[in-house]
Amino acid sequence: MGVHNGVAAKLKQMCPSIVPIWCVAHRLELSADDSIKSVPLLAELKETLNGRARAIHRSLAQYKMVMFIHLVLDILQELKQLSLLFQRDGLTLQMVSDGQQTTTLSLVAMQLNRRETDNSTFNSLKLRLINDLCSFCQHALGIWRQGF
């Protein structure tokens, strides 16, 4: 099993003083996997369990996505208003400035008045996200003002 062409054998050829160490748990997994392949019922059981594990993983990923959307929903509402303002015909520089300031003030208000019903883990993540958005808006407004 990899005596001449395995990774350890190749490394030993390059550096003869190296001492190869193999993971016992990995070797046990490989031997169990080989023995499962020889019994069709066990192979089918393994495929069923792997399919179930994939379904659970997908479900958890979808749950995390829904929780993240819930987390940023109020932030996205503010950014949507700013985006709609930027898409308006006849947009003036004063409207851009007012829109950015309004959005920044709304984000700062969210930063200071977090809802008590939010989960504490999401509160800390949300606060960090709002802080990042506030600093980005302030930075963008500063660059915009310097450019004109």
PDB file of C-alpha atoms in Angstrom:
ATOM      1  CA  MET A   1       0.000   0.000   0.000  1.00  0.00           C
ATOM      2  CA  GLY A   2       2.081   2.906  -1.292  1.00  0.00           C
ATOM      3  CA  VAL A   3       5.390   1.257  -0.397  1.00  0.00           C
ATOM      4  CA  HIS A   4       7.167   2.579  -3.501  1.00  0.00           C
ATOM      5  CA  ASN A   5       4.846   5.255  -4.881  1.00  0.00           C
ATOM      6  CA  GLY A   6       3.215   6.677  -1.749  1.00  0.00           C
ATOM      7  CA  VAL A   7       3.849  10.172  -0.449  1.00  0.00           C
ATOM      8  CA  ALA A   8       6.019   8.916   2.413  1.00  0.00           C
ATOM      9  CA  ALA A   9       8.106   6.761   0.030  1.00  0.00           C
ATOM     10  CA  LYS A  10       8.646   9.699  -2.338  1.00  0.00           C
ATOM     11  CA  LEU A  11       9.647  11.974   0.549  1.00  0.00           C
ATOM     12  CA  LYS A  12      11.976   9.274   1.908  1.00  0.00           C
ATOM     13  CA  GLN A  13      13.688   9.107  -1.516  1.00  0.00           C
ATOM     14  CA  MET A  14      14.260  12.876  -1.462  1.00  0.00           C
ATOM     15  CA  CYS A  15      15.267  13.050   2.200  1.00  0.00           C
ATOM     16  CA  PRO A  16      16.487   9.667   3.564  1.00  0.00           C
ATOM     17  CA  SER A  17      16.603  10.869   7.187  1.00  0.00           C
ATOM     18  CA  ILE A  18      12.857  11.542   7.316  1.00  0.00           C
ATOM     19  CA  VAL A  19      10.769   9.322   9.619  1.00  0.00           C
ATOM     20  CA  PRO A  20       7.331   8.668   8.106  1.00  0.00           C
ATOM     21  CA  ILE A  21       4.394   8.523  10.519  1.00  0.00           C
ATOM     22  CA  TRP A  22       0.957   7.317   9.421  1.00  0.00           C
ATOM     23  CA  CYS A  23      -2.322   8.226  11.021  1.00  0.00           C
ATOM     24  CA  VAL A  24      -3.854   5.140  12.631  1.00  0.00           C
ATOM     25  CA  ALA A  25      -7.384   6.531  12.396  1.00  0.00           C
ATOM     26  CA  HIS A  26      -6.993   7.166   8.668  1.00  0.00           C
ATOM     27  CA  ARG A  27      -5.684   3.644   8.102  1.00  0.00           C
ATOM     28  CA  LEU A  28      -8.648   2.240  10.032  1.00  0.00           C
ATOM     29  CA  GLU A  29     -11.014   4.313   7.912  1.00  0.00           C
ATOM     30  CA  LEU A  30      -9.393   3.046   4.705  1.00  0.00           C
ATOM     31  CA  SER A  31      -9.601  -0.574   5.843  1.00  0.00           C
ATOM     32  CA  ALA A  32     -13.236  -0.165   6.936  1.00  0.00           C
ATOM     33  CA  ASP A  33     -14.037   1.495   3.607  1.00  0.00           C
ATOM     34  CA  ASP A  34     -12.432  -1.411   1.717  1.00  0.00           C
ATOM     35  CA  SER A  35     -14.372  -3.962   3.765  1.00  0.00           C
ATOM     36  CA  ILE A  36     -17.647  -2.089   3.181  1.00  0.00           C
ATOM     37  CA  LYS A  37     -17.089  -2.282  -0.579  1.00  0.00           C
ATOM     38  CA  SER A  38     -17.029  -6.078  -0.431  1.00  0.00           C
ATOM     39  CA  VAL A  39     -20.497  -6.329   1.193  1.00  0.00           C
ATOM     40  CA  PRO A  40     -23.225  -4.843  -1.058  1.00  0.00           C
ATOM     41  CA  LEU A  41     -25.667  -4.232   1.801  1.00  0.00           C
ATOM     42  CA  LEU A  42     -23.070  -2.226   3.750  1.00  0.00           C
ATOM     43  CA  ALA A  43     -22.160  -0.255   0.618  1.00  0.00           C
ATOM     44  CA  GLU A  44     -25.834   0.634   0.160  1.00  0.00           C
ATOM     45  CA  LEU A  45     -26.098   1.614   3.833  1.00  0.00           C
ATOM     46  CA  LYS A  46     -23.043   3.849   3.462  1.00  0.00           C
ATOM     47  CA  GLU A  47     -24.551   5.572   0.403  1.00  0.00           C
ATOM     48  CA  THR A  48     -27.845   6.079   2.253  1.00  0.00           C
ATOM     49  CA  LEU A  49     -26.090   7.586   5.266  1.00  0.00           C
ATOM     50  CA  ASN A  50     -23.946   9.820   3.045  1.00  0.00           C
ATOM     51  CA  GLY A  51     -27.083  11.030   1.244  1.00  0.00           C
ATOM     52  CA  ARG A  52     -28.778  11.778   4.556  1.00  0.00           C
ATOM     53  CA  ALA A  53     -25.717  13.666   5.794  1.00  0.00           C
ATOM     54  CA  ARG A  54     -25.669  15.747   2.586  1.00  0.00           C
ATOM     55  CA  ALA A  55     -29.376  16.567   3.035  1.00  0.00           C
ATOM     56  CA  ILE A  56     -28.794  17.686   6.624  1.00  0.00           C
ATOM     57  CA  HIS A  57     -25.823  19.795   5.540  1.00  0.00           C
ATOM     58  CA  ARG A  58     -27.885  21.490   2.788  1.00  0.00           C
ATOM     59  CA  SER A  59     -30.695  22.129   5.257  1.00  0.00           C
ATOM     60  CA  LEU A  60     -28.296  23.751   7.718  1.00  0.00           C
ATOM     61  CA  ALA A  61     -26.777  25.883   4.959  1.00  0.00           C
ATOM     62  CA  GLN A  62     -30.253  27.073   3.941  1.00  0.00           C
ATOM     63  CA  TYR A  63     -31.096  27.844   7.581  1.00  0.00           C
ATOM     64  CA  LYS A  64     -27.902  29.876   7.954  1.00  0.00           C
ATOM     65  CA  MET A  65     -28.743  31.807   4.787  1.00  0.00           C
ATOM     66  CA  VAL A  66     -32.258  32.597   6.043  1.00  0.00           C
ATOM     67  CA  MET A  67     -30.841  33.733   9.392  1.00  0.00           C
ATOM     68  CA  PHE A  68     -28.291  35.944   7.633  1.00  0.00           C
ATOM     69  CA  ILE A  69     -31.013  37.520   5.477  1.00  0.00           C
ATOM     70  CA  HIS A  70     -33.054  38.123   8.640  1.00  0.00           C
ATOM     71  CA  LEU A  71     -29.968  39.686  10.181  1.00  0.00           C
ATOM     72  CA  VAL A  72     -29.413  42.202   7.398  1.00  0.00           C
ATOM     73  CA  LEU A  73     -33.026  42.781   6.335  1.00  0.00           C
ATOM     74  CA  ASP A  74     -33.331  46.230   7.909  1.00  0.00           C
ATOM     75  CA  ILE A  75     -29.901  47.182   6.557  1.00  0.00           C
ATOM     76  CA  LEU A  76     -30.930  46.042   3.083  1.00  0.00           C
ATOM     77  CA  GLN A  77     -34.072  48.190   3.309  1.00  0.00           C
ATOM     78  CA  GLU A  78     -31.946  51.303   3.853  1.00  0.00           C
ATOM     79  CA  LEU A  79     -29.539  50.373   1.074  1.00  0.00           C
ATOM     80  CA  LYS A  80     -32.491  49.704  -1.244  1.00  0.00           C
ATOM     81  CA  GLN A  81     -33.754  53.248  -0.712  1.00  0.00           C
ATOM     82  CA  LEU A  82     -30.306  54.638  -1.523  1.00  0.00           C
ATOM     83  CA  SER A  83     -30.040  52.430  -4.609  1.00  0.00           C
ATOM     84  CA  LEU A  84     -33.448  53.592  -5.857  1.00  0.00           C
ATOM     85  CA  LEU A  85     -32.365  57.192  -5.328  1.00  0.00           C
ATOM     86  CA  PHE A  86     -29.224  56.635  -7.419  1.00  0.00           C
ATOM     87  CA  GLN A  87     -31.338  55.168 -10.242  1.00  0.00           C
ATOM     88  CA  ARG A  88     -33.586  58.223 -10.455  1.00  0.00           C
ATOM     89  CA  ASP A  89     -33.548  60.417 -13.562  1.00  0.00           C
ATOM     90  CA  GLY A  90     -32.440  64.005 -13.040  1.00  0.00           C
ATOM     91  CA  LEU A  91     -30.293  63.128 -10.036  1.00  0.00           C
ATOM     92  CA  THR A  92     -28.436  66.103  -8.568  1.00  0.00           C
ATOM     93  CA  LEU A  93     -25.318  66.195  -6.431  1.00  0.00           C
ATOM     94  CA  GLN A  94     -27.366  67.543  -3.536  1.00  0.00           C
ATOM     95  CA  MET A  95     -29.718  64.544  -3.768  1.00  0.00           C
ATOM     96  CA  VAL A  96     -26.726  62.158  -3.734  1.00  0.00           C
ATOM     97  CA  SER A  97     -25.244  63.895  -0.705  1.00  0.00           C
ATOM     98  CA  ASP A  98     -28.573  63.911   1.155  1.00  0.00           C
ATOM     99  CA  GLY A  99     -29.211  60.253   0.311  1.00  0.00           C
ATOM    100  CA  GLN A 100     -25.812  59.153   1.568  1.00  0.00           C
ATOM    101  CA  GLN A 101     -26.166  61.196   4.740  1.00  0.00           C
ATOM    102  CA  THR A 102     -29.666  59.824   5.384  1.00  0.00           C
ATOM    103  CA  THR A 103     -28.459  56.259   4.878  1.00  0.00           C
ATOM    104  CA  THR A 104     -25.451  56.821   7.125  1.00  0.00           C
ATOM    105  CA  LEU A 105     -27.656  58.330   9.849  1.00  0.00           C
ATOM    106  CA  SER A 106     -30.082  55.405   9.594  1.00  0.00           C
ATOM    107  CA  LEU A 107     -27.229  52.922   9.937  1.00  0.00           C
ATOM    108  CA  VAL A 108     -25.839  54.808  12.935  1.00  0.00           C
ATOM    109  CA  ALA A 109     -29.329  54.787  14.500  1.00  0.00           C
ATOM    110  CA  MET A 110     -29.461  51.010  13.977  1.00  0.00           C
ATOM    111  CA  GLN A 111     -26.047  50.786  15.575  1.00  0.00           C
ATOM    112  CA  LEU A 112     -27.233  52.626  18.674  1.00  0.00           C
ATOM    113  CA  ASN A 113     -30.777  51.208  18.937  1.00  0.00           C
ATOM    114  CA  ARG A 114     -30.472  47.506  18.321  1.00  0.00           C
ATOM    115  CA  ARG A 115     -33.624  45.482  18.760  1.00  0.00           C
ATOM    116  CA  GLU A 116     -33.729  43.461  21.972  1.00  0.00           C
ATOM    117  CA  THR A 117     -35.446  40.531  20.257  1.00  0.00           C
ATOM    118  CA  ASP A 118     -32.387  39.652  18.158  1.00  0.00           C
ATOM    119  CA  ASN A 119     -30.245  36.729  19.165  1.00  0.00           C
ATOM    120  CA  SER A 120     -27.094  37.835  21.021  1.00  0.00           C
ATOM    121  CA  THR A 121     -24.801  36.123  18.514  1.00  0.00           C
ATOM    122  CA  PHE A 122     -26.514  37.888  15.653  1.00  0.00           C
ATOM    123  CA  ASN A 123     -26.421  41.168  17.576  1.00  0.00           C
ATOM    124  CA  SER A 124     -22.642  41.166  17.688  1.00  0.00           C
ATOM    125  CA  LEU A 125     -22.377  40.191  14.023  1.00  0.00           C
ATOM    126  CA  LYS A 126     -24.983  42.757  13.054  1.00  0.00           C
ATOM    127  CA  LEU A 127     -23.204  45.482  15.012  1.00  0.00           C
ATOM    128  CA  ARG A 128     -19.940  44.667  13.256  1.00  0.00           C
ATOM    129  CA  LEU A 129     -21.683  44.705   9.872  1.00  0.00           C
ATOM    130  CA  ILE A 130     -23.382  48.032  10.608  1.00  0.00           C
ATOM    131  CA  ASN A 131     -20.080  49.501  11.810  1.00  0.00           C
ATOM    132  CA  ASP A 132     -18.394  48.405   8.591  1.00  0.00           C
ATOM    133  CA  LEU A 133     -21.204  49.865   6.487  1.00  0.00           C
ATOM    134  CA  CYS A 134     -21.088  53.140   8.439  1.00  0.00           C
ATOM    135  CA  SER A 135     -17.353  53.474   7.963  1.00  0.00           C
ATOM    136  CA  PHE A 136     -17.720  52.639   4.257  1.00  0.00           C
ATOM    137  CA  CYS A 137     -20.465  55.260   3.782  1.00  0.00           C
ATOM    138  CA  GLN A 138     -18.475  57.892   5.649  1.00  0.00           C
ATOM    139  CA  HIS A 139     -15.364  57.052   3.623  1.00  0.00           C
ATOM    140  CA  ALA A 140     -17.309  57.135   0.340  1.00  0.00           C
ATOM    141  CA  LEU A 141     -18.925  60.448   1.278  1.00  0.00           C
ATOM    142  CA  GLY A 142     -15.505  61.881   2.140  1.00  0.00           C
ATOM    143  CA  ILE A 143     -14.051  60.788  -1.202  1.00  0.00           C
ATOM    144  CA  TRP A 144     -17.106  62.127  -3.027  1.00  0.00           C
ATOM    145  CA  ARG A 145     -16.798  65.521  -1.311  1.00  0.00           C
ATOM    146  CA  GLN A 146     -13.074  65.753  -2.072  1.00  0.00           C
ATOM    147  CA  GLY A 147     -13.688  64.926  -5.732  1.00  0.00           C
ATOM    148  CA  PHE A 148     -16.058  67.854  -6.270  1.00  0.00           C
TER     149      PHE A 148
END
